[in-house]
PDB file of C-alpha atoms in Angstrom:
ATOM      1  CA  MET A   1      18.627 -12.113 -24.890  1.00 63.00           C
ATOM      2  CA  ARG A   2      22.386 -11.798 -25.049  1.00 69.00           C
ATOM      3  CA  ARG A   3      22.654 -15.149 -26.804  1.00 73.00           C
ATOM      4  CA  ILE A   4      20.099 -14.058 -29.420  1.00 71.00           C
ATOM      5  CA  LEU A   5      22.017 -10.839 -30.034  1.00 72.00           C
ATOM      6  CA  ILE A   6      25.258 -12.768 -30.478  1.00 72.00           C
ATOM      7  CA  MET A   7      23.551 -14.927 -33.083  1.00 74.00           C
ATOM      8  CA  ILE A   8      21.947 -11.999 -34.933  1.00 79.00           C
ATOM      9  CA  LEU A   9      24.790  -9.481 -34.923  1.00 80.00           C
ATOM     10  CA  PRO A  10      27.080 -11.275 -37.453  1.00 78.00           C
ATOM     11  CA  GLY A  11      24.213 -11.504 -39.945  1.00 77.00           C
ATOM     12  CA  VAL A  12      23.307  -7.838 -39.444  1.00 79.00           C
ATOM     13  CA  ALA A  13      26.952  -6.849 -39.911  1.00 82.00           C
ATOM     14  CA  VAL A  14      27.208  -8.827 -43.170  1.00 82.00           C
ATOM     15  CA  ILE A  15      23.987  -7.286 -44.522  1.00 82.00           C
ATOM     16  CA  ALA A  16      25.114  -3.770 -43.553  1.00 83.00           C
ATOM     17  CA  ALA A  17      28.523  -4.281 -45.194  1.00 82.00           C
ATOM     18  CA  TRP A  18      26.838  -5.707 -48.293  1.00 79.00           C
ATOM     19  CA  GLU A  19      24.455  -2.744 -48.626  1.00 79.00           C
ATOM     20  CA  SER A  20      27.232  -0.206 -47.964  1.00 83.00           C
ATOM     21  CA  THR A  21      29.529  -1.793 -50.549  1.00 80.00           C
ATOM     22  CA  VAL A  22      26.835  -1.778 -53.233  1.00 80.00           C
ATOM     23  CA  ARG A  23      25.927   1.845 -52.510  1.00 81.00           C
ATOM     24  CA  MET A  24      29.564   2.913 -52.797  1.00 82.00           C
ATOM     25  CA  ARG A  25      30.025   0.920 -56.002  1.00 79.00           C
ATOM     26  CA  PRO A  26      26.649   0.900 -57.852  1.00 76.00           C
ATOM     27  CA  MET A  27      27.998  -1.306 -60.641  1.00 77.00           C
ATOM     28  CA  TRP A  28      28.430  -4.143 -58.156  1.00 73.00           C
ATOM     29  CA  GLN A  29      24.670  -4.303 -57.679  1.00 76.00           C
ATOM     30  CA  PHE A  30      24.420  -5.972 -61.087  1.00 76.00           C
ATOM     31  CA  LEU A  31      26.676  -8.789 -59.837  1.00 76.00           C
ATOM     32  CA  LEU A  32      25.763  -9.020 -56.157  1.00 78.00           C
ATOM     33  CA  GLY A  33      22.320  -7.507 -55.821  1.00 79.00           C
ATOM     34  CA  SER A  34      21.610  -5.624 -52.595  1.00 79.00           C
ATOM     35  CA  PRO A  35      19.635  -6.172 -49.386  1.00 83.00           C
ATOM     36  CA  SER A  36      17.326  -3.273 -50.268  1.00 84.00           C
ATOM     37  CA  GLY A  37      16.840  -4.743 -53.742  1.00 82.00           C
ATOM     38  CA  VAL A  38      16.090  -8.162 -52.261  1.00 85.00           C
ATOM     39  CA  ILE A  39      13.458  -6.620 -49.955  1.00 87.00           C
ATOM     40  CA  ARG A  40      11.940  -4.726 -52.871  1.00 87.00           C
ATOM     41  CA  GLU A  41      11.722  -7.826 -55.078  1.00 87.00           C
ATOM     42  CA  ALA A  42      10.399  -9.891 -52.171  1.00 87.00           C
ATOM     43  CA  MET A  43       7.590  -7.394 -51.554  1.00 89.00           C
ATOM     44  CA  ILE A  44       6.625  -7.449 -55.241  1.00 87.00           C
ATOM     45  CA  LEU A  45       6.480 -11.268 -55.281  1.00 86.00           C
ATOM     46  CA  ILE A  46       4.638 -11.436 -51.945  1.00 87.00           C
ATOM     47  CA  ARG A  47       1.994  -8.919 -53.033  1.00 87.00           C
ATOM     48  CA  SER A  48       1.421 -10.801 -56.280  1.00 86.00           C
ATOM     49  CA  GLY A  49       1.136 -14.100 -54.383  1.00 84.00           C
ATOM     50  CA  GLU A  50       3.865 -15.720 -56.496  1.00 86.00           C
ATOM     51  CA  PHE A  51       6.248 -16.143 -53.573  1.00 89.00           C
ATOM     52  CA  TYR A  52       3.707 -18.056 -51.458  1.00 89.00           C
ATOM     53  CA  ARG A  53       2.658 -20.197 -54.414  1.00 90.00           C
ATOM     54  CA  ASP A  54       6.237 -21.068 -55.373  1.00 89.00           C
ATOM     55  CA  CYS A  55       7.249 -21.806 -51.762  1.00 90.00           C
ATOM     56  CA  LEU A  56       4.197 -24.006 -51.212  1.00 91.00           C
ATOM     57  CA  LEU A  57       4.829 -25.966 -54.399  1.00 90.00           C
ATOM     58  CA  THR A  58       8.538 -26.524 -53.751  1.00 90.00           C
ATOM     59  CA  ALA A  59       7.878 -27.409 -50.101  1.00 91.00           C
ATOM     60  CA  SER A  60       5.168 -29.909 -51.100  1.00 91.00           C
ATOM     61  CA  GLU A  61       7.435 -31.601 -53.645  1.00 90.00           C
ATOM     62  CA  ALA A  62      10.308 -31.800 -51.173  1.00 91.00           C
ATOM     63  CA  LEU A  63       8.138 -32.955 -48.247  1.00 91.00           C
ATOM     64  CA  ILE A  64       6.410 -35.768 -50.143  1.00 92.00           C
ATOM     65  CA  GLY A  65       9.715 -36.883 -51.651  1.00 91.00           C
ATOM     66  CA  PHE A  66      11.398 -36.730 -48.249  1.00 92.00           C
ATOM     67  CA  LEU A  67       8.699 -38.790 -46.532  1.00 91.00           C
ATOM     68  CA  MET A  68       8.521 -41.396 -49.290  1.00 92.00           C
ATOM     69  CA  GLY A  69      12.300 -41.607 -49.724  1.00 90.00           C
ATOM     70  CA  THR A  70      12.871 -41.894 -45.973  1.00 89.00           C
ATOM     71  CA  ALA A  71      10.162 -44.556 -45.600  1.00 89.00           C
ATOM     72  CA  ILE A  72      11.427 -46.618 -48.541  1.00 91.00           C
ATOM     73  CA  GLY A  73      15.073 -46.295 -47.474  1.00 89.00           C
ATOM     74  CA  THR A  74      14.276 -47.206 -43.864  1.00 86.00           C
ATOM     75  CA  MET A  75      12.365 -50.323 -44.876  1.00 85.00           C
ATOM     76  CA  LEU A  76      15.138 -51.412 -47.242  1.00 86.00           C
ATOM     77  CA  GLY A  77      17.765 -50.794 -44.549  1.00 83.00           C
ATOM     78  CA  LEU A  78      15.884 -52.927 -42.042  1.00 81.00           C
ATOM     79  CA  LEU A  79      15.372 -55.649 -44.652  1.00 81.00           C
ATOM     80  CA  LEU A  80      19.125 -55.744 -45.279  1.00 80.00           C
ATOM     81  CA  TRP A  81      19.626 -56.291 -41.559  1.00 77.00           C
ATOM     82  CA  TYR A  82      17.706 -59.579 -41.804  1.00 74.00           C
ATOM     83  CA  SER A  83      20.252 -61.172 -44.146  1.00 71.00           C
ATOM     84  CA  GLN A  84      24.011 -60.649 -43.956  1.00 73.00           C
ATOM     85  CA  LYS A  85      24.505 -62.264 -47.366  1.00 76.00           C
ATOM     86  CA  ILE A  86      22.045 -59.959 -49.099  1.00 77.00           C
ATOM     87  CA  SER A  87      23.607 -57.011 -47.296  1.00 75.00           C
ATOM     88  CA  GLN A  88      27.075 -57.914 -48.591  1.00 77.00           C
ATOM     89  CA  MET A  89      25.744 -58.428 -52.110  1.00 80.00           C
ATOM     90  CA  ALA A  90      23.922 -55.094 -52.033  1.00 78.00           C
ATOM     91  CA  GLN A  91      26.867 -53.018 -50.763  1.00 78.00           C
ATOM     92  CA  PRO A  92      28.447 -52.205 -54.172  1.00 80.00           C
ATOM     93  CA  TYR A  93      25.038 -51.329 -55.601  1.00 79.00           C
ATOM     94  CA  ILE A  94      24.288 -49.032 -52.682  1.00 79.00           C
ATOM     95  CA  VAL A  95      27.643 -47.300 -53.142  1.00 81.00           C
ATOM     96  CA  ALA A  96      26.986 -46.973 -56.874  1.00 80.00           C
ATOM     97  CA  ALA A  97      23.505 -45.565 -56.305  1.00 76.00           C
ATOM     98  CA  GLY A  98      24.822 -43.079 -53.750  1.00 76.00           C
ATOM     99  CA  SER A  99      27.558 -41.873 -56.090  1.00 79.00           C
ATOM    100  CA  ILE A 100      25.195 -40.962 -58.944  1.00 77.00           C
ATOM    101  CA  PRO A 101      24.485 -37.199 -58.964  1.00 78.00           C
ATOM    102  CA  VAL A 102      20.765 -36.510 -58.812  1.00 78.00           C
ATOM    103  CA  PHE A 103      21.217 -33.846 -61.474  1.00 77.00           C
ATOM    104  CA  ALA A 104      22.371 -36.510 -63.923  1.00 78.00           C
ATOM    105  CA  LEU A 105      19.096 -38.413 -63.544  1.00 79.00           C
ATOM    106  CA  GLY A 106      16.938 -35.300 -63.766  1.00 77.00           C
ATOM    107  CA  PRO A 107      16.471 -35.155 -67.552  1.00 80.00           C
ATOM    108  CA  MET A 108      15.618 -38.862 -67.681  1.00 82.00           C
ATOM    109  CA  LEU A 109      12.998 -38.578 -64.914  1.00 81.00           C
ATOM    110  CA  VAL A 110      11.492 -35.497 -66.551  1.00 78.00           C
ATOM    111  CA  PHE A 111      11.290 -37.502 -69.784  1.00 79.00           C
ATOM    112  CA  TRP A 112       9.535 -40.360 -67.931  1.00 83.00           C
ATOM    113  CA  PHE A 113       7.201 -38.385 -65.657  1.00 82.00           C
ATOM    114  CA  GLY A 114       6.897 -35.092 -67.524  1.00 77.00           C
ATOM    115  CA  THR A 115       7.552 -31.590 -66.213  1.00 74.00           C
ATOM    116  CA  GLY A 116       4.801 -31.736 -63.584  1.00 80.00           C
ATOM    117  CA  PHE A 117       4.669 -32.540 -59.893  1.00 84.00           C
ATOM    118  CA  ALA A 118       5.579 -36.246 -60.203  1.00 85.00           C
ATOM    119  CA  SER A 119       9.073 -35.744 -61.652  1.00 85.00           C
ATOM    120  CA  LYS A 120      10.066 -33.390 -58.817  1.00 88.00           C
ATOM    121  CA  VAL A 121       8.827 -35.832 -56.191  1.00 89.00           C
ATOM    122  CA  ALA A 122      10.690 -38.673 -57.931  1.00 89.00           C
ATOM    123  CA  LEU A 123      13.922 -36.669 -57.834  1.00 89.00           C
ATOM    124  CA  ALA A 124      13.403 -35.857 -54.151  1.00 90.00           C
ATOM    125  CA  ILE A 125      12.860 -39.562 -53.430  1.00 90.00           C
ATOM    126  CA  LEU A 126      16.059 -40.535 -55.260  1.00 88.00           C
ATOM    127  CA  ALA A 127      17.975 -37.831 -53.406  1.00 88.00           C
ATOM    128  CA  THR A 128      16.909 -39.152 -49.992  1.00 90.00           C
ATOM    129  CA  VAL A 129      16.417 -42.912 -50.264  1.00 89.00           C
ATOM    130  CA  VAL A 130      20.098 -43.937 -50.171  1.00 87.00           C
ATOM    131  CA  ILE A 131      20.914 -41.870 -47.082  1.00 88.00           C
ATOM    132  CA  ALA A 132      17.854 -43.240 -45.262  1.00 87.00           C
ATOM    133  CA  LEU A 133      18.801 -46.794 -46.268  1.00 87.00           C
ATOM    134  CA  VAL A 134      22.363 -46.460 -45.025  1.00 86.00           C
ATOM    135  CA  GLN A 135      21.272 -44.804 -41.770  1.00 86.00           C
ATOM    136  CA  ALA A 136      18.610 -47.423 -41.040  1.00 83.00           C
ATOM    137  CA  HIS A 137      20.935 -50.321 -41.814  1.00 80.00           C
ATOM    138  CA  THR A 138      23.760 -48.847 -39.752  1.00 82.00           C
ATOM    139  CA  GLY A 139      21.420 -48.184 -36.827  1.00 79.00           C
ATOM    140  CA  ALA A 140      20.064 -51.739 -37.007  1.00 77.00           C
ATOM    141  CA  CYS A 141      23.585 -53.184 -37.058  1.00 77.00           C
ATOM    142  CA  GLN A 142      24.540 -51.042 -34.061  1.00 75.00           C
ATOM    143  CA  THR A 143      21.811 -52.639 -31.932  1.00 73.00           C
ATOM    144  CA  ASP A 144      23.124 -54.200 -28.730  1.00 69.00           C
ATOM    145  CA  VAL A 145      23.644 -57.890 -29.502  1.00 70.00           C
ATOM    146  CA  ASN A 146      22.999 -58.842 -25.882  1.00 72.00           C
ATOM    147  CA  LEU A 147      19.517 -57.334 -26.046  1.00 71.00           C
ATOM    148  CA  ILE A 148      18.748 -59.322 -29.193  1.00 69.00           C
ATOM    149  CA  ARG A 149      19.991 -62.508 -27.520  1.00 73.00           C
ATOM    150  CA  LEU A 150      17.905 -61.765 -24.466  1.00 70.00           C
ATOM    151  CA  MET A 151      14.784 -61.293 -26.595  1.00 70.00           C
ATOM    152  CA  ARG A 152      15.449 -64.562 -28.381  1.00 71.00           C
ATOM    153  CA  LEU A 153      16.054 -66.287 -25.061  1.00 69.00           C
ATOM    154  CA  PHE A 154      12.493 -65.357 -24.117  1.00 68.00           C
ATOM    155  CA  ARG A 155      11.372 -66.761 -27.486  1.00 69.00           C
ATOM    156  CA  ALA A 156      10.412 -63.413 -28.933  1.00 66.00           C
ATOM    157  CA  ARG A 157       9.350 -63.428 -32.551  1.00 70.00           C
ATOM    158  CA  ARG A 158      11.546 -61.671 -35.111  1.00 68.00           C
ATOM    159  CA  SER A 159       8.903 -58.981 -35.560  1.00 68.00           C
ATOM    160  CA  GLN A 160       8.970 -58.369 -31.793  1.00 68.00           C
ATOM    161  CA  VAL A 161      12.765 -58.092 -31.858  1.00 73.00           C
ATOM    162  CA  VAL A 162      12.487 -55.474 -34.604  1.00 69.00           C
ATOM    163  CA  MET A 163       9.759 -53.484 -32.840  1.00 71.00           C
ATOM    164  CA  LYS A 164      11.288 -53.593 -29.359  1.00 70.00           C
ATOM    165  CA  VAL A 165      15.037 -53.476 -30.005  1.00 74.00           C
ATOM    166  CA  VAL A 166      16.162 -53.020 -33.613  1.00 73.00           C
ATOM    167  CA  GLY A 167      13.536 -50.447 -34.574  1.00 70.00           C
ATOM    168  CA  PRO A 168      14.252 -48.024 -31.713  1.00 74.00           C
ATOM    169  CA  SER A 169      17.966 -48.310 -32.435  1.00 74.00           C
ATOM    170  CA  ALA A 170      17.524 -47.679 -36.161  1.00 76.00           C
ATOM    171  CA  ILE A 171      14.990 -44.861 -35.814  1.00 78.00           C
ATOM    172  CA  MET A 172      17.471 -42.585 -34.051  1.00 77.00           C
ATOM    173  CA  TRP A 173      19.968 -43.064 -36.858  1.00 79.00           C
ATOM    174  CA  VAL A 174      17.265 -42.351 -39.440  1.00 81.00           C
ATOM    175  CA  LEU A 175      16.254 -39.151 -37.643  1.00 79.00           C
ATOM    176  CA  ALA A 176      19.901 -38.100 -37.392  1.00 78.00           C
ATOM    177  CA  GLY A 177      20.147 -38.486 -41.165  1.00 79.00           C
ATOM    178  CA  ALA A 178      16.794 -36.744 -41.662  1.00 81.00           C
ATOM    179  CA  ARG A 179      18.365 -33.335 -41.192  1.00 80.00           C
ATOM    180  CA  ILE A 180      20.682 -34.033 -44.110  1.00 83.00           C
ATOM    181  CA  ASN A 181      17.848 -35.600 -46.095  1.00 86.00           C
ATOM    182  CA  ILE A 182      15.738 -32.452 -45.765  1.00 87.00           C
ATOM    183  CA  GLY A 183      18.362 -30.554 -47.729  1.00 86.00           C
ATOM    184  CA  MET A 184      18.688 -33.403 -50.196  1.00 88.00           C
ATOM    185  CA  ALA A 185      14.920 -33.491 -50.781  1.00 89.00           C
ATOM    186  CA  LEU A 186      14.896 -29.751 -51.414  1.00 89.00           C
ATOM    187  CA  LEU A 187      17.834 -30.190 -53.773  1.00 88.00           C
ATOM    188  CA  GLY A 188      15.977 -32.887 -55.714  1.00 87.00           C
ATOM    189  CA  ALA A 189      12.818 -30.789 -56.002  1.00 87.00           C
ATOM    190  CA  PHE A 190      14.826 -27.715 -56.976  1.00 86.00           C
ATOM    191  CA  ILE A 191      16.746 -29.603 -59.661  1.00 85.00           C
ATOM    192  CA  GLY A 192      13.466 -30.858 -61.130  1.00 85.00           C
ATOM    193  CA  GLU A 193      12.123 -27.300 -61.263  1.00 83.00           C
ATOM    194  CA  PHE A 194      15.411 -26.082 -62.651  1.00 81.00           C
ATOM    195  CA  ILE A 195      15.267 -28.557 -65.548  1.00 81.00           C
ATOM    196  CA  GLY A 196      11.662 -28.002 -66.489  1.00 76.00           C
ATOM    197  CA  SER A 197       8.711 -26.381 -64.737  1.00 74.00           C
ATOM    198  CA  SER A 198       6.326 -23.451 -64.910  1.00 76.00           C
ATOM    199  CA  HIS A 199       6.142 -22.763 -61.156  1.00 82.00           C
ATOM    200  CA  GLY A 200       8.207 -23.201 -58.012  1.00 84.00           C
ATOM    201  CA  LEU A 201      11.270 -21.528 -56.540  1.00 86.00           C
ATOM    202  CA  GLY A 202      13.553 -23.229 -59.071  1.00 85.00           C
ATOM    203  CA  HIS A 203      11.502 -21.797 -61.923  1.00 84.00           C
ATOM    204  CA  SER A 204      11.515 -18.371 -60.236  1.00 86.00           C
ATOM    205  CA  ILE A 205      15.309 -18.431 -60.038  1.00 87.00           C
ATOM    206  CA  ILE A 206      15.595 -19.496 -63.692  1.00 86.00           C
ATOM    207  CA  VAL A 207      13.364 -16.603 -64.756  1.00 85.00           C
ATOM    208  CA  ALA A 208      15.374 -14.158 -62.632  1.00 84.00           C
ATOM    209  CA  GLU A 209      18.609 -15.476 -64.139  1.00 82.00           C
ATOM    210  CA  GLY A 210      17.287 -14.844 -67.649  1.00 80.00           C
ATOM    211  CA  LEU A 211      16.402 -11.274 -66.642  1.00 80.00           C
ATOM    212  CA  PHE A 212      19.774 -10.763 -64.890  1.00 83.00           C
ATOM    213  CA  ASN A 213      17.833  -9.925 -61.723  1.00 84.00           C
ATOM    214  CA  VAL A 214      20.208 -10.977 -58.961  1.00 87.00           C
ATOM    215  CA  SER A 215      17.956  -9.631 -56.215  1.00 86.00           C
ATOM    216  CA  GLN A 216      15.120 -11.903 -57.338  1.00 87.00           C
ATOM    217  CA  ILE A 217      17.532 -14.840 -57.360  1.00 89.00           C
ATOM    218  CA  TRP A 218      18.323 -14.089 -53.717  1.00 90.00           C
ATOM    219  CA  VAL A 219      14.586 -14.047 -52.946  1.00 90.00           C
ATOM    220  CA  GLY A 220      14.317 -17.571 -54.376  1.00 89.00           C
ATOM    221  CA  VAL A 221      17.327 -18.707 -52.358  1.00 90.00           C
ATOM    222  CA  LEU A 222      15.872 -17.214 -49.172  1.00 90.00           C
ATOM    223  CA  GLY A 223      12.616 -19.042 -49.895  1.00 90.00           C
ATOM    224  CA  ILE A 224      14.482 -22.351 -50.007  1.00 89.00           C
ATOM    225  CA  VAL A 225      16.299 -21.475 -46.758  1.00 89.00           C
ATOM    226  CA  LEU A 226      12.997 -20.660 -45.035  1.00 90.00           C
ATOM    227  CA  ILE A 227      11.526 -24.006 -46.126  1.00 90.00           C
ATOM    228  CA  ALA A 228      14.620 -25.854 -44.885  1.00 88.00           C
ATOM    229  CA  LEU A 229      14.506 -24.058 -41.515  1.00 87.00           C
ATOM    230  CA  THR A 230      10.792 -24.841 -41.152  1.00 88.00           C
ATOM    231  CA  PHE A 231      11.396 -28.524 -41.860  1.00 87.00           C
ATOM    232  CA  GLN A 232      14.308 -28.558 -39.423  1.00 83.00           C
ATOM    233  CA  ALA A 233      12.104 -27.017 -36.723  1.00 83.00           C
ATOM    234  CA  ILE A 234       9.503 -29.749 -37.279  1.00 83.00           C
ATOM    235  CA  THR A 235      12.062 -32.556 -36.937  1.00 80.00           C
ATOM    236  CA  ILE A 236      13.184 -31.405 -33.461  1.00 77.00           C
ATOM    237  CA  PRO A 237       9.981 -32.392 -31.563  1.00 77.00           C
ATOM    238  CA  ILE A 238       9.770 -35.581 -33.637  1.00 75.00           C
ATOM    239  CA  GLU A 239      13.303 -36.501 -32.616  1.00 71.00           C
ATOM    240  CA  GLN A 240      12.495 -35.754 -28.973  1.00 73.00           C
ATOM    241  CA  TRP A 241       9.396 -37.964 -29.181  1.00 72.00           C
ATOM    242  CA  ALA A 242      11.476 -40.763 -30.756  1.00 66.00           C
ATOM    243  CA  ARG A 243      13.961 -40.587 -27.879  1.00 68.00           C
ATOM    244  CA  ARG A 244      11.128 -40.957 -25.350  1.00 67.00           C
ATOM    245  CA  TRP A 245       9.644 -43.826 -27.383  1.00 61.00           C
ATOM    246  CA  ARG A 246      13.029 -45.538 -27.489  1.00 59.00           C
ATOM    247  CA  LEU A 247      13.408 -45.280 -23.727  1.00 57.00           C
ATOM    248  CA  SER A 248       9.891 -46.601 -23.153  1.00 59.00           C
ATOM    249  CA  THR A 249      10.344 -49.688 -25.387  1.00 56.00           C
TER     250      THR A 249
END
């Protein structure tokens, strides 16, 4: 209980100071919004169903992009482990791909896939695939060489080496990067909605910006935070299961 209070109290203090400051200086509400205003706007959006719809859409875009980007990146990372030459050749291209801002590719992907669901998923995939690739390749390269030699001594096939030794080593690195990739997937989906969409939290924030409604902008931001926290909570049992699977292999 004490630990929970220690975690909650700083947030409560910030919210109280924020509300007090805005009440003492009403003009600041135009720039900062207010906790009471955020609650009011949130209730309006919740009652209308817009908040649930926008959260569900943004979460779906980010989740599908995250899963596809992580799967593609993991497979590419493991494939690079097979060949040192290909890995060395691919390094500058991986660095180049990782240095490109997702926002810069947004207009092009919207032009290719339209302003619908597909362009947001594509942006989420691009935002996550490089991190997953690097994590999987690094994890594969960090595999204990003695274990690989032992497997080969017993004439294990390459696929068996991957499943029994390399895979468990790489999967922990991928899951460690997954927490970062969750935010990246949300960023990709949000950018897609920001550039062009008719629904979603990004669209909600754009509309609020046009109306100079700072409180509604905060509602959109809190929606993204709630999605990120939900995804993070889901990854914890998955990571625990992966640790048990690694120990059992």
